[in-house]
Tab-separated table of C-alpha atoms and ligand atoms in Angstrom:
chain	number	residue	atom	x	y	z
H	7	MET	CA	-21.523	17.166	-6.746
H	8	THR	CA	-20.627	14.820	-9.608
H	9	ALA	CA	-16.941	14.959	-10.476
H	10	ARG	CA	-16.012	16.009	-13.964
H	11	ARG	CA	-13.936	13.642	-16.107
H	12	THR	CA	-11.241	16.298	-16.311
H	13	ASP	CA	-10.595	15.781	-12.542
H	14	LEU	CA	-9.450	12.259	-13.370
H	15	PRO	CA	-7.325	10.352	-12.744
H	16	ARG	CA	-7.128	10.938	-9.040
H	17	PHE	CA	-6.915	9.331	-5.636
H	18	GLU	CA	-9.511	9.717	-2.902
H	19	PRO	CA	-10.621	8.073	0.312
H	20	LEU	CA	-13.049	5.167	-0.187
H	21	GLY	CA	-16.627	6.469	0.191
H	22	PRO	CA	-20.205	5.417	-0.421
H	23	GLN	CA	-20.122	6.976	-3.915
H	24	HIS	CA	-17.642	4.297	-5.111
H	25	ASP	CA	-18.871	1.093	-6.775
H	26	ARG	CA	-17.134	-1.523	-4.611
H	27	ALA	CA	-19.115	-4.401	-6.118
H	28	ALA	CA	-17.758	-3.817	-9.619
H	29	PHE	CA	-14.112	-4.101	-8.464
H	30	SER	CA	-12.401	-7.315	-9.482
H	31	CYS	CA	-8.626	-7.933	-9.336
H	32	GLY	CA	-8.841	-11.705	-9.551
H	33	VAL	CA	-7.836	-12.302	-5.960
H	34	PRO	CA	-11.015	-13.060	-3.948
H	35	GLU	CA	-9.511	-11.961	-0.638
H	36	LEU	CA	-8.652	-8.546	-1.998
H	37	ASP	CA	-12.019	-8.111	-3.742
H	38	GLY	CA	-13.855	-9.298	-0.654
H	39	TYR	CA	-11.944	-6.951	1.609
H	40	LEU	CA	-12.938	-3.904	-0.454
H	41	ARG	CA	-16.576	-4.937	-0.561
H	42	THR	CA	-17.121	-5.901	3.047
H	43	LEU	CA	-14.381	-4.740	5.374
H	44	ALA	CA	-12.606	-1.669	4.009
H	45	ALA	CA	-15.245	0.986	4.916
H	46	GLN	CA	-15.732	-0.556	8.399
H	47	GLN	CA	-12.038	-0.629	9.118
H	48	SER	CA	-11.676	2.995	7.946
H	49	ARG	CA	-14.450	4.063	10.359
H	50	LYS	CA	-12.726	2.213	13.186
H	51	GLN	CA	-9.351	3.814	12.329
H	52	ILE	CA	-7.843	0.411	11.717
H	53	SER	CA	-6.668	1.240	8.204
H	54	THR	CA	-7.285	3.880	5.537
H	55	THR	CA	-8.426	2.844	2.088
H	56	THR	CA	-7.511	5.054	-0.833
H	57	VAL	CA	-9.068	4.410	-4.234
H	58	LEU	CA	-7.770	5.274	-7.641
H	59	LEU	CA	-10.292	6.643	-10.103
H	60	VAL	CA	-9.116	6.678	-13.703
H	61	ASP	CA	-11.982	7.343	-16.157
H	62	ASP	CA	-15.083	7.335	-13.981
H	63	ALA	CA	-15.708	8.969	-10.627
H	64	ALA	CA	-17.495	5.830	-9.293
H	65	ARG	CA	-15.477	3.050	-10.869
H	66	ILE	CA	-12.577	1.871	-8.700
H	67	ALA	CA	-9.522	1.150	-10.854
H	68	GLY	CA	-7.400	0.190	-7.849
H	69	TYR	CA	-6.961	0.676	-4.149
H	70	HIS	CA	-4.449	0.542	-1.326
H	71	THR	CA	-4.650	0.423	2.428
H	72	LEU	CA	-2.346	1.896	5.036
H	73	SER	CA	-2.011	1.605	8.816
H	74	SER	CA	0.467	1.841	11.590
H	75	ALA	CA	2.529	-1.216	12.424
H	76	ARG	CA	5.499	-2.376	14.440
H	77	LEU	CA	8.418	-4.519	13.558
H	78	ASP	CA	9.794	-6.779	16.234
H	79	PHE	CA	13.541	-6.456	16.616
H	80	GLY	CA	14.225	-9.989	15.521
H	81	GLU	CA	12.257	-9.668	12.319
H	82	LEU	CA	14.935	-7.591	10.504
H	83	PRO	CA	17.778	-9.184	8.624
H	84	PRO	CA	20.846	-9.518	10.947
H	85	ALA	CA	22.888	-6.863	9.080
H	86	LEU	CA	20.136	-4.272	9.621
H	87	MET	CA	19.410	-5.322	13.225
H	88	LYS	CA	22.832	-3.976	14.225
H	89	ARG	CA	21.771	-0.471	13.211
H	90	TYR	CA	18.782	-0.376	15.502
H	91	PRO	CA	19.037	-0.394	19.273
H	92	ARG	CA	16.695	-2.784	21.018
H	93	TYR	CA	13.771	-0.392	21.500
H	94	ALA	CA	11.324	-1.930	23.956
H	95	GLU	CA	8.419	-0.886	21.801
H	96	GLY	CA	9.862	-2.478	18.631
H	97	ILE	CA	10.589	-0.473	15.486
H	98	PRO	CA	7.825	1.814	14.153
H	99	ALA	CA	6.681	0.948	10.666
H	100	THR	CA	3.853	1.730	8.184
H	101	LEU	CA	1.862	-1.200	6.860
H	102	LEU	CA	0.792	-1.196	3.193
H	103	GLY	CA	-1.592	-4.013	3.862
H	104	ARG	CA	-3.322	-4.297	0.499
H	105	LEU	CA	-2.828	-2.967	-3.021
H	106	ALA	CA	-4.722	-4.137	-6.041
H	107	VAL	CA	-5.569	-3.079	-9.588
H	108	ASP	CA	-8.818	-4.127	-11.339
H	109	THR	CA	-8.093	-6.632	-14.137
H	110	GLY	CA	-9.488	-4.168	-16.725
H	111	TYR	CA	-6.798	-1.617	-15.772
H	112	ARG	CA	-3.712	-3.849	-15.564
H	113	GLY	CA	-0.361	-3.314	-17.282
H	114	LYS	CA	-0.830	0.402	-17.754
H	115	GLY	CA	1.209	1.733	-14.849
H	116	TRP	CA	-1.646	2.075	-12.323
H	117	GLY	CA	-0.110	-0.452	-9.974
H	118	GLU	CA	3.018	1.629	-9.902
H	119	ALA	CA	0.986	4.809	-9.422
H	120	LEU	CA	-0.836	3.220	-6.444
H	121	LEU	CA	2.398	2.028	-4.921
H	122	LEU	CA	4.071	5.445	-5.282
H	123	ASN	CA	0.989	7.166	-3.851
H	124	ALA	CA	1.056	4.856	-0.840
H	125	LEU	CA	4.791	5.422	-0.338
H	126	GLU	CA	4.390	9.187	-0.616
H	127	ARG	CA	1.621	9.170	1.979
H	128	SER	CA	3.774	6.943	4.247
H	129	TYR	CA	6.688	9.282	3.938
H	130	LEU	CA	4.581	12.448	4.568
H	131	ALA	CA	3.133	10.851	7.692
H	132	THR	CA	6.647	10.388	9.156
H	133	ARG	CA	6.893	14.174	9.597
H	134	VAL	CA	4.286	13.846	12.338
H	135	VAL	CA	4.610	10.199	13.503
H	136	ALA	CA	7.970	8.526	12.948
H	137	SER	CA	8.201	5.285	10.993
H	138	ALA	CA	11.445	3.619	9.889
H	139	PHE	CA	10.072	1.153	7.363
H	140	VAL	CA	7.215	0.487	5.028
H	141	ILE	CA	6.077	-3.100	5.291
H	142	VAL	CA	3.892	-4.896	2.727
H	143	ARG	CA	1.885	-8.052	2.864
H	144	ALA	CA	2.281	-9.957	-0.382
H	145	ILE	CA	-0.697	-12.189	-1.096
H	146	ASP	CA	1.349	-14.649	-3.212
H	147	ALA	CA	4.718	-15.088	-4.991
H	148	ASP	CA	3.620	-12.963	-7.907
H	149	ALA	CA	2.755	-10.086	-5.571
H	150	SER	CA	6.184	-10.499	-3.912
H	151	ARG	CA	7.826	-10.122	-7.325
H	152	PHE	CA	5.897	-6.892	-7.933
H	153	TYR	CA	7.222	-5.362	-4.695
H	154	GLU	CA	10.724	-6.711	-5.253
H	155	HIS	CA	10.718	-4.872	-8.577
H	156	TYR	CA	10.668	-1.648	-6.460
H	157	GLY	CA	13.381	-2.713	-4.004
H	158	PHE	CA	11.321	-4.344	-1.260
H	159	ARG	CA	13.041	-7.309	0.457
H	160	GLU	CA	11.446	-10.177	2.289
H	161	LEU	CA	11.596	-10.126	6.108
H	162	PRO	CA	13.493	-13.372	6.867
H	163	ALA	CA	11.446	-14.250	9.913
H	164	SER	CA	8.073	-13.400	8.297
H	165	PRO	CA	7.607	-15.011	4.889
H	166	GLY	CA	5.160	-13.065	2.768
H	167	ARG	CA	6.024	-9.764	4.390
H	168	LEU	CA	8.515	-7.423	2.703
H	169	PHE	CA	10.101	-4.192	3.790
H	170	LEU	CA	11.625	-1.025	2.453
H	171	ALA	CA	13.548	1.495	4.596
H	172	MET	CA	11.853	4.880	4.898
H	173	LYS	CA	15.152	6.432	3.765
H	174	THR	CA	14.750	4.598	0.459
H	175	VAL	CA	11.121	5.628	0.310
H	176	GLU	CA	12.199	9.219	0.783
H	177	ALA	CA	14.634	8.984	-2.123
H	178	LEU	CA	11.931	7.359	-4.324
H	179	VAL	CA	9.224	9.902	-3.620
H	180	ARG	CA	11.489	12.997	-3.666
H	181	GLY	CA	12.966	11.794	-7.009
L	204	COA	C1	0.503	-6.593	-8.865
L	204	COA	C2	-0.451	-5.534	-9.515
L	204	COA	C3	-0.863	-4.493	-8.486
L	204	COA	C4	0.325	-4.838	-10.696
L	204	COA	O1	-0.509	-3.854	-11.265
L	204	COA	P1	-0.335	-3.311	-12.762
L	204	COA	O2	-1.194	-2.093	-12.905
L	204	COA	O3	-0.560	-4.399	-13.719
L	204	COA	O4	1.179	-2.928	-12.745
L	204	COA	P2	1.935	-1.743	-13.548
L	204	COA	O5	1.395	-1.687	-14.972
L	204	COA	O6	1.864	-0.499	-12.805
L	204	COA	O7	3.443	-2.256	-13.575
L	204	COA	C5	4.470	-1.479	-13.089
L	204	COA	C6	5.775	-2.256	-13.174
L	204	COA	O8	5.678	-3.442	-12.332
L	204	COA	C7	5.955	-4.569	-13.073
L	204	COA	N1	5.097	-5.636	-12.600
L	204	COA	C8	3.754	-5.702	-12.601
L	204	COA	N2	3.287	-6.828	-12.032
L	204	COA	C9	4.422	-7.497	-11.691
L	204	COA	C10	4.632	-8.767	-11.028
L	204	COA	N3	3.665	-9.514	-10.623
L	204	COA	N4	5.930	-9.128	-10.831
L	204	COA	C11	6.983	-8.350	-11.211
L	204	COA	N5	6.844	-7.167	-11.805
L	204	COA	C12	5.561	-6.769	-12.025
L	204	COA	C13	5.599	-4.184	-14.535
L	204	COA	O9	6.330	-4.967	-15.429
L	204	COA	C14	6.066	-2.755	-14.573
L	204	COA	O10	7.502	-2.695	-14.669
L	204	COA	P3	8.213	-1.687	-15.682
L	204	COA	O11	7.702	-0.328	-15.324
L	204	COA	O12	9.664	-1.823	-15.389
L	204	COA	O13	7.831	-2.077	-17.054
L	204	COA	C15	-1.678	-6.186	-10.136
L	204	COA	O14	-1.287	-7.247	-11.021
L	204	COA	C16	-2.646	-6.810	-9.121
L	204	COA	O15	-3.536	-6.074	-8.599
L	204	COA	N6	-2.549	-8.100	-8.864
L	204	COA	C17	-3.462	-8.810	-7.946
L	204	COA	C18	-3.291	-8.363	-6.507
L	204	COA	C19	-1.887	-8.317	-6.010
L	204	COA	O16	-1.125	-9.181	-6.326
L	204	COA	N7	-1.577	-7.268	-5.243
L	204	COA	C20	-0.209	-7.082	-4.715
L	204	COA	C21	-0.176	-6.987	-3.210
L	204	COA	S1	-1.165	-8.076	-2.239
């Protein structure tokens, strides 16, 4: 059934009805991932891809991916390390691997909407499977600044990866 425009904007899992080829965020790696790898990785349970539809049920305005991850003990800043015992399995985390907004939809709050949606999903999942942090992979310095705007901090031992404590995520999503 074709979705009515009144159902928009909304988030939904990436599916064959979405026009992946039309998506362009200006970062070839993120465009290429959506076109060629995202559906396959969803099928294999490697990561979920959620798309944002704003004014057309097939046109992808933005997307994010989520999967389970693990932080090694030594990756955390020293002050935080003290708060976590040395769990043999490392510290459970949620990876927001990719987040991008199509260039035609930039600067209108959709990046923030995608980020909050990913954080809310991460937080809800912790009721079933515990996770102490959300980690993001920033593709470049500009992407890092976007995440820092929301309180993420760089993992000292892993440049390009930033983290936010799930306690902070909880406060953000519960308002
Ligand atoms: C980064 C990106 C997702 C932002 O999307 P957007 O829709 O333009 O952002 P929004 O309009 O929702 O902006 C929300 C807030 O973030 C701020 N912001 C946006 N991009 C920013 C950046 N690069 N650095 C710092 N702050 C940024 C905005 O100023 C705004 O702040 P305000 O609410 O205080 O005014 C988008 O530019 C993008 O897809 N870039 C290419 C891919 C990328 O870098 N992805 C990031 C992870 S790999």
